[in-house]
Tab-separated table of C-alpha atoms and ligand atoms in Angstrom:
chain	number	residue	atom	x	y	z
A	1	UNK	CA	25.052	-76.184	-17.470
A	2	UNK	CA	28.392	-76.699	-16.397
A	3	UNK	CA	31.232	-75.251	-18.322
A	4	UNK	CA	34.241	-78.006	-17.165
A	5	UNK	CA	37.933	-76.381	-18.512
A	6	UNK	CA	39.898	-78.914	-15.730
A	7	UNK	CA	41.419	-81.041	-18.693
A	8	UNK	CA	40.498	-81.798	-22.637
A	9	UNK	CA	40.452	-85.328	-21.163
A	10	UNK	CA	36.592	-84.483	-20.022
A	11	UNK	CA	35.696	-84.527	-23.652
A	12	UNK	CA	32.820	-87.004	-24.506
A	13	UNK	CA	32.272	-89.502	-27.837
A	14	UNK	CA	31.016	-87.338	-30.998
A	15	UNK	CA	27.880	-88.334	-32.585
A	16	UNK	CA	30.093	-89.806	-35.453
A	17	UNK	CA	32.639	-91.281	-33.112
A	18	UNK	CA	29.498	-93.070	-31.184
A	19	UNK	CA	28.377	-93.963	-34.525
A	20	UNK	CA	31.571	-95.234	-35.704
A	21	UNK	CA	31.977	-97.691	-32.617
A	22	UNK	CA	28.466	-98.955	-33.478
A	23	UNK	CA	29.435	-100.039	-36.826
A	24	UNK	CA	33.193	-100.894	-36.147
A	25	UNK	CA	34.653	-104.084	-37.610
A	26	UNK	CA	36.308	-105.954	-34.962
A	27	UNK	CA	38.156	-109.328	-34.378
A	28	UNK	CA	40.638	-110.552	-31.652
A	29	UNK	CA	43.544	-107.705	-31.933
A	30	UNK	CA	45.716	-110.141	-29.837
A	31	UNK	CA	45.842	-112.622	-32.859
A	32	UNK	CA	46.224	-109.000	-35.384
A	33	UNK	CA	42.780	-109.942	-36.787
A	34	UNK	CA	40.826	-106.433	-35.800
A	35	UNK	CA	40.578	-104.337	-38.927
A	36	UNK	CA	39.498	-101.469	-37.238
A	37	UNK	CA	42.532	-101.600	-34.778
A	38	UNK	CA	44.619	-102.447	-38.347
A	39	UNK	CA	42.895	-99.104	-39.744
A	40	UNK	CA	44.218	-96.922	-37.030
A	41	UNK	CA	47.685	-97.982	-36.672
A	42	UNK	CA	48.151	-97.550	-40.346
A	43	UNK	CA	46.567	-94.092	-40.298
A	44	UNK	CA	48.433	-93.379	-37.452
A	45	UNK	CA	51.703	-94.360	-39.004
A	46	UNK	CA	50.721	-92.472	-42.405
A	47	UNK	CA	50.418	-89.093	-40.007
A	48	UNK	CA	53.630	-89.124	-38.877
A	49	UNK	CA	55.434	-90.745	-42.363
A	50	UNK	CA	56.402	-93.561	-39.742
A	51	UNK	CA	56.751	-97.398	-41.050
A	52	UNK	CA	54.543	-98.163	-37.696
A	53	UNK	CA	52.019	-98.054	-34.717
A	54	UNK	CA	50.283	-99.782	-32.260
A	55	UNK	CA	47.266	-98.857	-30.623
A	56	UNK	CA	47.141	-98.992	-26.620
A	57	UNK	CA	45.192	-98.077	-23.639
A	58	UNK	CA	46.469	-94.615	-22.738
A	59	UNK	CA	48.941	-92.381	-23.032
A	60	UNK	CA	50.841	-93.575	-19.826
A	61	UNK	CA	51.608	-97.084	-21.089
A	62	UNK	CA	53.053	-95.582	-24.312
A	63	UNK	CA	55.530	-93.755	-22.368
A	64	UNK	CA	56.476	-96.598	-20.411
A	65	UNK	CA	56.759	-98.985	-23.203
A	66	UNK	CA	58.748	-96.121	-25.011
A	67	UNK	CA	61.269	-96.216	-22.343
A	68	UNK	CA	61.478	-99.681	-22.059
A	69	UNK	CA	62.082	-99.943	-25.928
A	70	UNK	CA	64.383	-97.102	-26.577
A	71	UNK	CA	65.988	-96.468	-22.975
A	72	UNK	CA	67.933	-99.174	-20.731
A	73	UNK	CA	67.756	-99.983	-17.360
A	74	UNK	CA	70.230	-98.531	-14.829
A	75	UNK	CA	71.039	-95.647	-17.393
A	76	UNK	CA	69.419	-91.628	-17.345
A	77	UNK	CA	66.942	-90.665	-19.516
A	78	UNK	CA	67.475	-86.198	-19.992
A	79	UNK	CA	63.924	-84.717	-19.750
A	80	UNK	CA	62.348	-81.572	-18.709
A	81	UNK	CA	61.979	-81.058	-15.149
A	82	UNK	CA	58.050	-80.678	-15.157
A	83	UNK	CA	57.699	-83.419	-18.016
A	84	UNK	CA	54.478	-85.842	-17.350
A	85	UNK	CA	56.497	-88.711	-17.784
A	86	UNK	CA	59.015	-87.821	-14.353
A	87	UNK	CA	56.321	-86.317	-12.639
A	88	UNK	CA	52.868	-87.713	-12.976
A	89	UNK	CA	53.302	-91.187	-14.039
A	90	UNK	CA	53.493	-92.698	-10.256
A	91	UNK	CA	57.764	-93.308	-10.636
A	92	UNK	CA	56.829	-95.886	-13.500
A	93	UNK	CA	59.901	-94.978	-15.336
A	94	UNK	CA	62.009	-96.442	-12.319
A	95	UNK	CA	60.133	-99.208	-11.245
A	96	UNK	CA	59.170	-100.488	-14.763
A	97	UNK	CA	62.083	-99.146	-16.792
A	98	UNK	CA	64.517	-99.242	-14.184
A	99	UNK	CA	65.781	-95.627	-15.272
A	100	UNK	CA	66.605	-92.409	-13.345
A	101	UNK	CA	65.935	-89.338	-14.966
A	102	UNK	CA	68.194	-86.598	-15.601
A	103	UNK	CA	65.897	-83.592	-15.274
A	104	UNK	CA	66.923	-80.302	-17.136
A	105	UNK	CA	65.173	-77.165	-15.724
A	106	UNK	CA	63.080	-75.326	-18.455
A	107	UNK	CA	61.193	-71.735	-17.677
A	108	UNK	CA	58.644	-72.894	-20.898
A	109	UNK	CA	58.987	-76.270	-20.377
A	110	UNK	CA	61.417	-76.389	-23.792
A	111	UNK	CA	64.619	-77.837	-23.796
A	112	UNK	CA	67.519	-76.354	-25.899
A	113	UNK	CA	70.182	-78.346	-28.019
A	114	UNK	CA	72.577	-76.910	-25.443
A	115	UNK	CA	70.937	-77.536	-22.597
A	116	UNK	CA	70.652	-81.689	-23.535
A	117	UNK	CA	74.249	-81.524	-24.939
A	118	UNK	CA	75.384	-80.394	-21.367
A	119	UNK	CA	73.127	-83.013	-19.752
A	120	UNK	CA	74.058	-85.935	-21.698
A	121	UNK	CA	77.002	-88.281	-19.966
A	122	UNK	CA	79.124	-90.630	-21.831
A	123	UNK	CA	79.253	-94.646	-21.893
A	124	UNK	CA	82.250	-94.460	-19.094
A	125	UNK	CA	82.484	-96.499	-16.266
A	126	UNK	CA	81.571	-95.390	-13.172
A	127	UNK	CA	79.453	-92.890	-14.974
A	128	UNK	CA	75.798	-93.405	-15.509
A	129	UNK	CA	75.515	-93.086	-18.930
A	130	UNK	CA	72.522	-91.212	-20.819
A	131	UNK	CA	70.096	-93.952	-22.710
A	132	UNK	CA	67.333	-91.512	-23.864
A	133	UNK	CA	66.608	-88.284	-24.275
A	134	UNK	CA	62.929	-87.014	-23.915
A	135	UNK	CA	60.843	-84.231	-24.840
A	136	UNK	CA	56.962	-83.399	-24.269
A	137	UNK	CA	55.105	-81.849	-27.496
A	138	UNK	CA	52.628	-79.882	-26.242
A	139	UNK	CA	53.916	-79.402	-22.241
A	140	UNK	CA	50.997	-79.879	-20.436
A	141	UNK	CA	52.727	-78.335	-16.665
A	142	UNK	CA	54.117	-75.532	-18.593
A	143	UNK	CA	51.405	-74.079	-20.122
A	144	UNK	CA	50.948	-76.124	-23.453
A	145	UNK	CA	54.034	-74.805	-25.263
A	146	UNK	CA	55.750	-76.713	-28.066
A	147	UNK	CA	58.804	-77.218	-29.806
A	148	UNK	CA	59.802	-75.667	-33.187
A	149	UNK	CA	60.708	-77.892	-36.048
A	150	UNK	CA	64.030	-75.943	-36.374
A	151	UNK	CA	64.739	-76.627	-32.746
A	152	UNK	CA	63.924	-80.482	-32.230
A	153	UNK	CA	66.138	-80.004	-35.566
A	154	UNK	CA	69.222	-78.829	-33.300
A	155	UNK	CA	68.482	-81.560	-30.427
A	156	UNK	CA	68.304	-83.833	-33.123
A	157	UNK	CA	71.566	-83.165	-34.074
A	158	UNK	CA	73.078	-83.609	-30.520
A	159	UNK	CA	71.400	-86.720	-29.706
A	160	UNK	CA	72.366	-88.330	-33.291
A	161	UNK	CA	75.890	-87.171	-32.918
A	162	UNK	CA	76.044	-88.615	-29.028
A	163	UNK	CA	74.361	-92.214	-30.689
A	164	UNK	CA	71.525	-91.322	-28.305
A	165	UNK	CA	67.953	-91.792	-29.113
A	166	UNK	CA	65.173	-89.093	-29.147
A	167	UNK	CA	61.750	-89.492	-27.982
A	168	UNK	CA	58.524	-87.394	-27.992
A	169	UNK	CA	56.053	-87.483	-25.453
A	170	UNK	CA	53.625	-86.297	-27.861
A	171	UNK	CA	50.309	-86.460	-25.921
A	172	UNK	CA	48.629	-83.197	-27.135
A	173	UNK	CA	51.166	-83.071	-30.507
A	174	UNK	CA	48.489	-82.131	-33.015
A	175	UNK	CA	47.886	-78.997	-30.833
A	176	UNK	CA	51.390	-78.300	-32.084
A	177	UNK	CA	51.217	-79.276	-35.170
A	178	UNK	CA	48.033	-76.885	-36.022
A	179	UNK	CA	49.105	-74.140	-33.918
A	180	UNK	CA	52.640	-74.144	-35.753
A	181	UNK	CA	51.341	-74.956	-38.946
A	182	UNK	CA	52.962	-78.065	-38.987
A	183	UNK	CA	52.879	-80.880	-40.544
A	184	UNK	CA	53.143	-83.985	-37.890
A	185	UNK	CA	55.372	-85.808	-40.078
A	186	UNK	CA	57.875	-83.485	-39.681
A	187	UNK	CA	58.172	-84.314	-36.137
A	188	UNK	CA	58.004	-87.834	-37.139
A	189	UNK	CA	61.265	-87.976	-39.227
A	190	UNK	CA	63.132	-86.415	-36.464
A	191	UNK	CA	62.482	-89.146	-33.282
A	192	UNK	CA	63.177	-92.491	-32.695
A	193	UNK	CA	59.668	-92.433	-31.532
A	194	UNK	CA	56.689	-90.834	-30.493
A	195	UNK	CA	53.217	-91.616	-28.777
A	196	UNK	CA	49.866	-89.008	-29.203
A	197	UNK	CA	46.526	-89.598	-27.744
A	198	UNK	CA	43.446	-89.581	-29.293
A	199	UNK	CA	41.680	-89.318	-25.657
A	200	UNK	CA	42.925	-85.553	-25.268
A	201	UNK	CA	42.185	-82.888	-27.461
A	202	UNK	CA	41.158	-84.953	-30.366
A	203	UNK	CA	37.798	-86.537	-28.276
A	204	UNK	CA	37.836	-89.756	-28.469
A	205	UNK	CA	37.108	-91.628	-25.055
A	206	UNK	CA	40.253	-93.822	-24.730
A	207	UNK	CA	43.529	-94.653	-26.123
A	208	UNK	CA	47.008	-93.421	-27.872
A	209	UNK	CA	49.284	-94.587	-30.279
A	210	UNK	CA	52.633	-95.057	-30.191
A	211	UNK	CA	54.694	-94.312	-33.564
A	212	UNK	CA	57.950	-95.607	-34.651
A	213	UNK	CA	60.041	-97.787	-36.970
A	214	UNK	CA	58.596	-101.816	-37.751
A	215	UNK	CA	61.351	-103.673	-35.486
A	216	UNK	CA	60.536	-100.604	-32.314
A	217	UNK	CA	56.775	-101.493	-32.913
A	218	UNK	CA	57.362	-105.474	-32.688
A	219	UNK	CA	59.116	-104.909	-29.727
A	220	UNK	CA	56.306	-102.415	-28.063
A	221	UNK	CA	53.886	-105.150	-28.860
A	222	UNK	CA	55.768	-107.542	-26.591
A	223	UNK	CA	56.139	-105.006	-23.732
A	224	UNK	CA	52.402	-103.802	-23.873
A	225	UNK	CA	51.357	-107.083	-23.516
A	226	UNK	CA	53.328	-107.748	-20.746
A	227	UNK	CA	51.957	-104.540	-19.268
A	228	UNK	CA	48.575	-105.862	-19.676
A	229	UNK	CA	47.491	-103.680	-21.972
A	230	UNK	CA	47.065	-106.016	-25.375
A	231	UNK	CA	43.449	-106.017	-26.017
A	232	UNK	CA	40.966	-108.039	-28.223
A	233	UNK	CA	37.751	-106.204	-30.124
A	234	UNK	CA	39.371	-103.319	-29.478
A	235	UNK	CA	38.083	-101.917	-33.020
A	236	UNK	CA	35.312	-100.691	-30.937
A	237	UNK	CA	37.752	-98.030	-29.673
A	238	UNK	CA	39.949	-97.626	-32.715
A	239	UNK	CA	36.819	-96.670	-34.433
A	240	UNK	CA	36.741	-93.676	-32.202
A	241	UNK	CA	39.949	-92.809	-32.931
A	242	UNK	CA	39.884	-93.279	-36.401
A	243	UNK	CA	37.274	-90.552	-36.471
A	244	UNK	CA	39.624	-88.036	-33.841
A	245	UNK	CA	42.406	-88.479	-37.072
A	246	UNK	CA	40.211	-87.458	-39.636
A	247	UNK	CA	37.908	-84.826	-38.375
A	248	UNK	CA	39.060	-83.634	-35.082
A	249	UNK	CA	42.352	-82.251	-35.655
A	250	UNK	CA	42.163	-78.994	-37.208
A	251	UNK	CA	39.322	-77.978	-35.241
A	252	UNK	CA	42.363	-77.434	-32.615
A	253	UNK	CA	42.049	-73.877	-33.887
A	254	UNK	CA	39.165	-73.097	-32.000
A	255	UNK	CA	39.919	-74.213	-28.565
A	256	UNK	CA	43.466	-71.892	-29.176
A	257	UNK	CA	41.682	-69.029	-29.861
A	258	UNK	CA	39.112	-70.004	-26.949
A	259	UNK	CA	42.673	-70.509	-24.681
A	260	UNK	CA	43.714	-66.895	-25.824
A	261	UNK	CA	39.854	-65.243	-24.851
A	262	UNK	CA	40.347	-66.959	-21.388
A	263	UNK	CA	44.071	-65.655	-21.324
A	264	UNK	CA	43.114	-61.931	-22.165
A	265	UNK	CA	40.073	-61.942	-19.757
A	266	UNK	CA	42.556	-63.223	-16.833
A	267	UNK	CA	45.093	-60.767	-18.050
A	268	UNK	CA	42.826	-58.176	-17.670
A	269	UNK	CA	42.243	-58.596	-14.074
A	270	UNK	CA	45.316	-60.369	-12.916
A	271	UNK	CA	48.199	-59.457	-14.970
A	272	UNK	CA	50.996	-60.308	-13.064
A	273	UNK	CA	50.158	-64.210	-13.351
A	274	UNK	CA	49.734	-64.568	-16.746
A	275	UNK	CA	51.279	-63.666	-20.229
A	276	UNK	CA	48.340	-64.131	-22.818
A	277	UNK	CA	51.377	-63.749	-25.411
A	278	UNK	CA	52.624	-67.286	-23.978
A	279	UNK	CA	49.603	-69.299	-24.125
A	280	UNK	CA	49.942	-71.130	-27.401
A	281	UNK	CA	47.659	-73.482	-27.157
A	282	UNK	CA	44.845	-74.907	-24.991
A	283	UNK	CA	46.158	-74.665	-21.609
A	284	UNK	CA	45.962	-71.718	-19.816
A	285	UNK	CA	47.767	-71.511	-16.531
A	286	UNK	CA	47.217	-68.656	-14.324
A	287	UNK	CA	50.134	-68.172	-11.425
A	288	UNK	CA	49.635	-66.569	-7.724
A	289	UNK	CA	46.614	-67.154	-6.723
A	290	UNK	CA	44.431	-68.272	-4.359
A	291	UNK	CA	43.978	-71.782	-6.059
A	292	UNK	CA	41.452	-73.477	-4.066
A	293	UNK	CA	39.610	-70.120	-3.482
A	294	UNK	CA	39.601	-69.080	-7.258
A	295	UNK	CA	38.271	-72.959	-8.149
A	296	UNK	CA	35.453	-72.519	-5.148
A	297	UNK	CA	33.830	-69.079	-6.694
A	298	UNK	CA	34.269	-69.790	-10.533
A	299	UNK	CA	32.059	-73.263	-9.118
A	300	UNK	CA	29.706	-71.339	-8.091
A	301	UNK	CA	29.401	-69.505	-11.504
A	302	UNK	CA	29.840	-73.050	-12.736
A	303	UNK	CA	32.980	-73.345	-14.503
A	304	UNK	CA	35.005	-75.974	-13.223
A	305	UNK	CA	38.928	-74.995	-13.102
A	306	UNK	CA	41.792	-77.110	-11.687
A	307	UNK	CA	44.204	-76.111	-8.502
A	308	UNK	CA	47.547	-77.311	-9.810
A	309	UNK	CA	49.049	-76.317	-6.668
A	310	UNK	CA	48.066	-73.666	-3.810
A	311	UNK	CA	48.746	-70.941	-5.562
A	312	UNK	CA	48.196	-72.009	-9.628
A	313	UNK	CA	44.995	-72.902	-11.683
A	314	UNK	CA	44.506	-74.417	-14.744
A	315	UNK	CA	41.910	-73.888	-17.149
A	316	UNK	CA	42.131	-76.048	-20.869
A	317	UNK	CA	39.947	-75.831	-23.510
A	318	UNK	CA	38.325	-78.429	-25.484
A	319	UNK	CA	35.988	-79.824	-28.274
A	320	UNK	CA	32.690	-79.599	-25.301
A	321	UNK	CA	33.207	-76.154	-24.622
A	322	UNK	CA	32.021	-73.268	-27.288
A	323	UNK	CA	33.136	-69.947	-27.670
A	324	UNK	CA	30.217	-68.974	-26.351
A	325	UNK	CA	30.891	-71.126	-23.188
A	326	UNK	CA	34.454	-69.767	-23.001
A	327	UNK	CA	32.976	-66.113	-22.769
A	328	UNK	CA	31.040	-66.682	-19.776
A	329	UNK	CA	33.942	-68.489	-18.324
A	330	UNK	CA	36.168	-64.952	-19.229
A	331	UNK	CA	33.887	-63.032	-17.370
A	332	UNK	CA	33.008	-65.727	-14.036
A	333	UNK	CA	37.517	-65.694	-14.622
A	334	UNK	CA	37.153	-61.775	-14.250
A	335	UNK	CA	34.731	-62.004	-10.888
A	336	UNK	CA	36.863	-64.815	-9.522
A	337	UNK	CA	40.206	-63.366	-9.888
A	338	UNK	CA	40.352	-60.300	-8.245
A	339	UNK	CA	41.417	-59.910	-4.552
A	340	UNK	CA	42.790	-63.391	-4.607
A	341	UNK	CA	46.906	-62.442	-4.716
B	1	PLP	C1	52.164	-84.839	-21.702
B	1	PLP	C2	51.395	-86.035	-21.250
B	1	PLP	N1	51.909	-87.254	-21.402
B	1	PLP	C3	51.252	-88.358	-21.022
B	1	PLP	C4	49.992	-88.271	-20.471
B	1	PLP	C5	49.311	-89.529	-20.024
B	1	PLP	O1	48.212	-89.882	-20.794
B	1	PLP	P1	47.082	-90.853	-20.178
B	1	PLP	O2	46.293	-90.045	-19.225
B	1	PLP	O3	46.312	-91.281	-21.402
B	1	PLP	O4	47.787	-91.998	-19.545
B	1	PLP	C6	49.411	-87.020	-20.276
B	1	PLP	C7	48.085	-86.902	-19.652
B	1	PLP	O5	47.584	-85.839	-19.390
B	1	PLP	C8	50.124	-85.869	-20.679
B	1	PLP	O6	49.619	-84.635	-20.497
């Protein structure tokens, strides 16, 4: 059997989530008649003590609708420099939002209040003035860190005192929120808005939900459906999600401590690319190495890693792979690894 740590997006339908879609009350969401869809977005909202949320297609067209609502064209939106939404969304944000990002080096991924403060430019001709301000809960490139409450506290405080909006790119956010202890709401009083998906971590096969206040929301639902993305029994997917809310989240646990047992075995072996201490949640990037040869031999043990680049790999753990699974992954990591710098 394969063991497959490339992404948590490999994760397939639970029993009860296939069940759920079987049974799933649907209409025609364009016309707001699917009570499933209806069921989600409310739950959704409830999370994150938000008035709002609409359900969409992935986790890519929330961040472009995001920008579209909150941002404006021909202004910079501050961001990480190894944030999803600058680097792996095909240059959506300028063609579709008609931004240019201002990116912000971060060693963690994890922007400080002083860092945006210093990036953020005024409303002053012939500057180009700052429309947004972005941050990614978990970051995926860097290793699935996260932001403290106390310090999206302090950014909050610049970016309200500038009149600038703040936005979460909260794709893998619940791995936050249970690794922190948090509760999501939190994070939901201190953005203008926020998107999560429930096709990550949580299992479900498609779709994330973007999170805001009632007018933001009426205005995404104009913008998704001009991206294409408004659907119609879309309940059959909502019913999925509804069941990633309720009884996927704080299984999180156990892919962290799974992240941490592939972490220590690498460590082990190869400590000079990787701090176990740093890997906080289900990510686990491992740094100088032979990418493409590490990915051929742990193959052939069959665990299937990902070559980020030449020299980095990526293994993330997920709802499909047991502890057990994650042990014989340690030791194929501990065969792989050496010999390889
Ligand atoms: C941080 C982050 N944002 C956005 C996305 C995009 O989500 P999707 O693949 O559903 O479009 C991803 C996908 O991995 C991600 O890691």
């Amino acid at each position: 059997m394969t063991i497959d740590l490339r992404s948590d997006t490999v994760t397939r339908p639970t029993a009860a989530m296939r069940a759920a879609m079987a049974d799933a009350e649907v209409g025609d969401d364009v016309f707001g008649e699917d009570p499933t869809v209806v069921r989600l977005q409310e739950a959704a909202a409830a999370r994150f003590g938000r008035e709002a949320a609409l359900f969409c297609p992935s986790g890519i067209m929330c961040n472009q609708i995001w920008l579209r609502v909150l941002a404006r064209p021909a202004t910079e939106v501050v961001v990480e420099g190894d944030a999803h939404i600058v680097n792996y969304e095909g240059g959506a944000g300028a063609l579709f939002g008609g931004v240019q990002f201002r990116t912000v080096p971060a060693a963690d991924g994890l922007l400080t209040a002083g860092q945006v403060a210093a990036a953020l430019r005024p409303d002053h001709f012939p500057l180009t003035p700052t429309s947004l301000v972005c941050v990614e809960q978990t970051h995926n490139r860097r290793g699935g860190t996260y932001h403290a409450v106390e310090d999206l506290a302090a950014i909050r405080a610049v970016t309200a005192a500038a009149g600038v909006p703040l936005y979460m790119d909260g794709a893998r956010v619940f791995n936050a929120a249970v690794a922190s202890g948090t509760d999501p709401a939190e994070y939901g009083r201190l953005v203008d808005g926020l998107m999560f998906c429930v096709s990550k971590a949580l299992g479900a096969p498609v779709g994330s939900l973007m999170v805001g206040d009632a007018a933001a929301i009426a205005e995404a639902v104009v913008w998704r459906r001009r991206f294409g993305g408004a659907m119609r029994q879309a309940g059959v997917l909502a019913a999925a999600g509804l069941v990633a809310l309720e009884q996927m989240v704080d299984r999180l646990a156990d892919d962290h401590a799974n992240a941490r047992l592939l972490a220590d075995a690498a460590a082990d072996v190869h400590p000079d690319g990787i701090d176990p201490a740093r890997v906080a949640t289900n990510i686990v990037y491992i740094e100088d190495v032979d990418a493409a040869a590490v990915v051929g031999r742990l193959r052939e043990s069959g665990v299937l890693a990902a070559a980020m680049d030449p020299r980095t790999l990526r293994l993330v753990t997920h709802h499909d792979v047991s502890t057990r699974d994650c042990r014989t992954a340690a030791d194929a990591l501990r065969r792989a690894l050496p010999g390889t710098t």
